[in-house]
């Protein structure tokens, strides 16, 4: 863990685990992913600010896995409220502590 290949996938995956461990909402997660990857020097090919499609592509393997096991859950009613289960947060903390 994280499942991504290469430096970009690994960095993005670690940031994703941090957002899960912190219990962030979908909106907050997206903002942290964009800001975190930008701070690490990642940008789009044309140099514009990263967007939702960019970070989800960068972390797709880890994100798909976490959604598949139910650790990250979409909250269609309110993207500003975390819907992720507590066990998912504990799982992320365990992965980060290794």
Coordinates of N, CA and C in Angstrom, one line a residue:
X1 N 0.8 -1.2 0.0 CA 0.0 0.0 0.0 C 0.9 1.2 0.0
X2 N 0.6 2.2 -0.7 CA -0.5 2.3 -1.8 C -0.1 1.5 -3.0
X3 N -1.1 1.3 -3.8 CA -1.0 0.4 -5.0 C -0.5 1.0 -6.2
X4 N -0.4 2.3 -6.3 CA 0.1 3.0 -7.5 C 1.5 2.6 -7.9
X5 N 1.8 2.6 -9.2 CA 3.1 2.4 -9.7 C 3.9 3.7 -9.9
X6 N 5.2 3.6 -9.6 CA 6.0 4.8 -9.8 C 5.9 5.8 -8.7
X7 N 6.7 6.8 -8.8 CA 6.8 7.8 -7.7 C 5.5 8.6 -7.6
X8 N 4.8 9.0 -8.7 CA 3.6 9.7 -8.6 C 2.5 8.9 -8.0
X9 N 2.3 7.7 -8.4 CA 1.3 6.9 -7.8 C 1.5 6.6 -6.3
X10 N 2.7 6.4 -5.9 CA 3.0 6.2 -4.5 C 2.8 7.5 -3.7
X11 N 3.2 8.6 -4.1 CA 3.0 9.9 -3.4 C 1.5 10.2 -3.3
X12 N 0.8 10.1 -4.4 CA -0.6 10.3 -4.4 C -1.4 9.4 -3.5
X13 N -1.0 8.1 -3.5 CA -1.6 7.1 -2.6 C -1.4 7.5 -1.1
X14 N -0.2 7.9 -0.8 CA 0.1 8.3 0.6 C -0.8 9.5 1.1
X15 N -0.9 10.4 0.2 CA -1.8 11.6 0.5 C -3.2 11.1 0.6
X16 N -3.7 10.2 -0.2 CA -5.0 9.7 -0.1 C -5.2 9.0 1.2
X17 N -4.3 8.2 1.7 CA -4.4 7.5 3.0 C -4.4 8.6 4.1
X18 N -3.7 9.6 4.0 CA -3.7 10.7 5.0 C -5.1 11.3 5.0
X19 N -5.7 11.6 3.9 CA -7.1 12.2 3.9 C -8.1 11.2 4.5
X20 N -7.9 9.9 4.2 CA -8.9 8.9 4.8 C -8.7 8.9 6.3
X21 N -7.4 8.8 6.8 CA -7.1 8.7 8.2 C -7.6 9.9 8.9
X22 N -7.6 11.1 8.3 CA -8.1 12.3 8.9 C -9.6 12.5 8.9
X23 N -10.3 11.6 8.2 CA -11.7 11.7 8.1 C -12.3 12.8 7.3
X24 N -11.6 13.2 6.3 CA -12.0 14.3 5.5 C -13.2 14.0 4.6
X25 N -14.0 15.0 4.3 CA -15.1 14.8 3.4 C -14.6 14.7 1.9
X26 N -15.5 14.4 1.0 CA -15.0 14.3 -0.4 C -14.5 15.7 -0.9
X27 N -15.1 16.7 -0.5 CA -14.6 18.1 -1.0 C -13.3 18.4 -0.4
X28 N -13.1 18.1 0.9 CA -11.9 18.4 1.6 C -10.8 17.5 1.1
X29 N -11.1 16.2 0.8 CA -10.2 15.3 0.2 C -9.6 15.8 -1.1
X30 N -10.5 16.2 -1.9 CA -10.1 16.7 -3.3 C -9.2 17.9 -3.1
X31 N -9.5 18.8 -2.2 CA -8.7 20.0 -2.0 C -7.3 19.6 -1.5
X32 N -7.2 18.7 -0.6 CA -5.9 18.3 0.0 C -5.1 17.5 -1.0
X33 N -5.8 16.7 -1.8 CA -5.1 15.9 -2.9 C -4.4 16.9 -3.9
X34 N -5.2 17.9 -4.3 CA -4.7 18.9 -5.3 C -3.6 19.7 -4.7
X35 N -3.8 20.2 -3.5 CA -2.8 21.0 -2.9 C -1.5 20.2 -2.6
X36 N -1.7 19.0 -2.1 CA -0.5 18.2 -1.7 C 0.3 17.8 -2.9
X37 N -0.3 17.4 -4.0 CA 0.4 17.0 -5.2 C 1.0 18.2 -5.8
X38 N 0.4 19.4 -5.8 CA 0.9 20.6 -6.3 C 2.2 21.0 -5.5
X39 N 2.1 20.9 -4.2 CA 3.2 21.2 -3.3 C 4.4 20.3 -3.6
X40 N 4.2 19.1 -4.0 CA 5.2 18.1 -4.4 C 5.8 18.4 -5.8
X41 N 5.2 19.3 -6.5 CA 5.7 19.7 -7.8 C 5.0 19.1 -9.0
X42 N 3.9 18.4 -8.7 CA 3.2 17.8 -9.8 C 2.2 18.9 -10.4
X43 N 2.1 18.8 -11.8 CA 1.2 19.7 -12.5 C 0.7 19.0 -13.7
X44 N -0.3 19.7 -14.4 CA -0.8 19.1 -15.6 C 0.2 19.3 -16.7
X45 N 0.1 18.6 -17.8 CA 1.0 18.7 -18.9 C 1.1 20.2 -19.5
X46 N 0.0 20.9 -19.4 CA 0.1 22.3 -19.9 C 0.4 23.3 -18.8
X47 N 0.7 22.8 -17.6 CA 1.1 23.7 -16.5 C 0.0 24.3 -15.7
X48 N -1.3 23.9 -16.0 CA -2.4 24.5 -15.2 C -2.6 23.7 -13.9
X49 N -3.4 24.3 -13.0 CA -3.7 23.7 -11.7 C -4.3 22.3 -11.9
X50 N -3.9 21.4 -11.0 CA -4.5 20.1 -11.1 C -6.0 20.2 -10.7
X51 N -6.8 19.3 -11.2 CA -8.2 19.2 -10.9 C -8.6 17.9 -10.4
X52 N -9.9 17.7 -10.2 CA -10.4 16.4 -9.7 C -10.0 15.2 -10.6
X53 N -10.2 15.4 -11.9 CA -9.9 14.3 -12.8 C -8.4 13.9 -12.7
X54 N -7.5 14.9 -12.5 CA -6.1 14.7 -12.5 C -5.7 13.9 -11.3
X55 N -6.1 14.3 -10.1 CA -5.7 13.5 -8.9 C -6.3 12.2 -8.8
X56 N -7.6 12.0 -9.3 CA -8.2 10.7 -9.2 C -7.5 9.8 -10.2
X57 N -7.0 10.3 -11.3 CA -6.3 9.5 -12.3 C -4.9 9.1 -11.7
X58 N -4.3 10.0 -11.0 CA -2.9 9.7 -10.4 C -3.0 8.6 -9.3
X59 N -4.1 8.5 -8.6 CA -4.3 7.6 -7.5 C -5.3 6.5 -7.7
X60 N -5.6 6.3 -9.0 CA -6.7 5.4 -9.4 C -6.6 4.0 -8.8
X61 N -5.5 3.4 -8.8 CA -5.4 2.0 -8.3 C -5.7 1.9 -6.8
X62 N -5.2 2.8 -6.0 CA -5.4 2.8 -4.6 C -6.9 3.2 -4.3
X63 N -7.4 4.2 -5.0 CA -8.7 4.7 -4.8 C -9.8 3.7 -5.2
X64 N -9.5 3.0 -6.3 CA -10.5 1.9 -6.7 C -10.5 0.8 -5.6
X65 N -9.3 0.4 -5.1 CA -9.3 -0.6 -4.0 C -10.0 -0.1 -2.8
X66 N -9.7 1.1 -2.3 CA -10.4 1.6 -1.1 C -11.9 1.7 -1.3
X67 N -12.3 2.1 -2.5 CA -13.8 2.1 -2.7 C -14.4 0.7 -2.8
X68 N -13.6 -0.2 -3.4 CA -14.1 -1.6 -3.5 C -14.3 -2.2 -2.2
X69 N -13.4 -2.0 -1.2 CA -13.6 -2.6 0.1 C -14.5 -1.8 1.0
X70 N -14.9 -0.6 0.6 CA -15.9 0.2 1.3 C -15.2 1.1 2.3
X71 N -13.9 1.3 2.2 CA -13.2 2.2 3.2 C -13.4 3.7 2.8
X72 N -13.6 4.0 1.5 CA -13.9 5.3 1.1 C -15.3 5.2 0.4
X73 N -16.2 6.0 0.9 CA -17.6 5.9 0.5 C -18.0 7.3 0.0
X74 N -18.7 7.4 -1.2 CA -19.2 8.6 -1.7 C -20.4 9.1 -0.9
X75 N -20.5 10.4 -0.7 CA -21.7 10.9 0.0 C -22.4 11.8 -1.0
X76 N -23.4 11.2 -1.8 CA -24.1 12.0 -2.8 C -25.0 13.1 -2.2
X77 N -25.3 13.0 -1.0 CA -26.2 14.0 -0.4 C -25.5 15.2 0.1
X78 N -24.2 15.1 0.5 CA -23.5 16.2 1.0 C -22.0 15.9 0.9
X79 N -21.3 16.4 -0.1 CA -19.9 16.2 -0.3 C -19.0 16.8 0.7
X80 N -19.6 17.6 1.6 CA -18.9 18.3 2.6 C -18.9 17.6 4.0
X81 N -19.6 16.4 4.0 CA -19.7 15.6 5.2 C -19.1 14.2 4.9
X82 N -18.1 13.8 5.7 CA -17.5 12.5 5.5 C -18.5 11.4 5.7
X83 N -18.5 10.4 4.8 CA -19.3 9.2 4.9 C -18.5 8.0 5.1
X84 N -17.2 8.2 5.2 CA -16.3 7.0 5.3 C -16.4 6.4 6.7
X85 N -16.4 5.0 6.7 CA -16.6 4.4 8.0 C -15.4 4.5 8.9
X86 N -15.6 4.4 10.2 CA -14.5 4.6 11.1 C -13.4 3.5 10.9
X87 N -13.9 2.3 10.6 CA -12.9 1.2 10.4 C -11.9 1.6 9.2
X88 N -12.4 2.3 8.2 CA -11.6 2.7 7.1 C -10.5 3.7 7.5
X89 N -10.9 4.6 8.5 CA -9.9 5.5 9.0 C -8.9 4.8 9.8
X90 N -9.3 3.8 10.6 CA -8.3 3.0 11.4 C -7.4 2.2 10.4
X91 N -8.0 1.7 9.3 CA -7.2 1.0 8.3 C -6.1 1.9 7.7
X92 N -6.5 3.1 7.4 CA -5.6 4.1 6.8 C -4.5 4.4 7.8
X93 N -4.8 4.6 9.1 CA -3.8 4.9 10.1 C -2.8 3.7 10.2
X94 N -3.3 2.5 10.2 CA -2.5 1.3 10.3 C -1.5 1.2 9.1
X95 N -2.0 1.5 7.9 CA -1.2 1.5 6.7 C -0.1 2.5 6.8
X96 N -0.5 3.7 7.2 CA 0.5 4.8 7.3 C 1.6 4.6 8.4
X97 N 1.2 3.8 9.4 CA 2.2 3.6 10.5 C 3.2 2.5 10.1
X98 N 3.1 1.8 9.0 CA 4.0 0.8 8.6 C 5.2 1.4 7.9

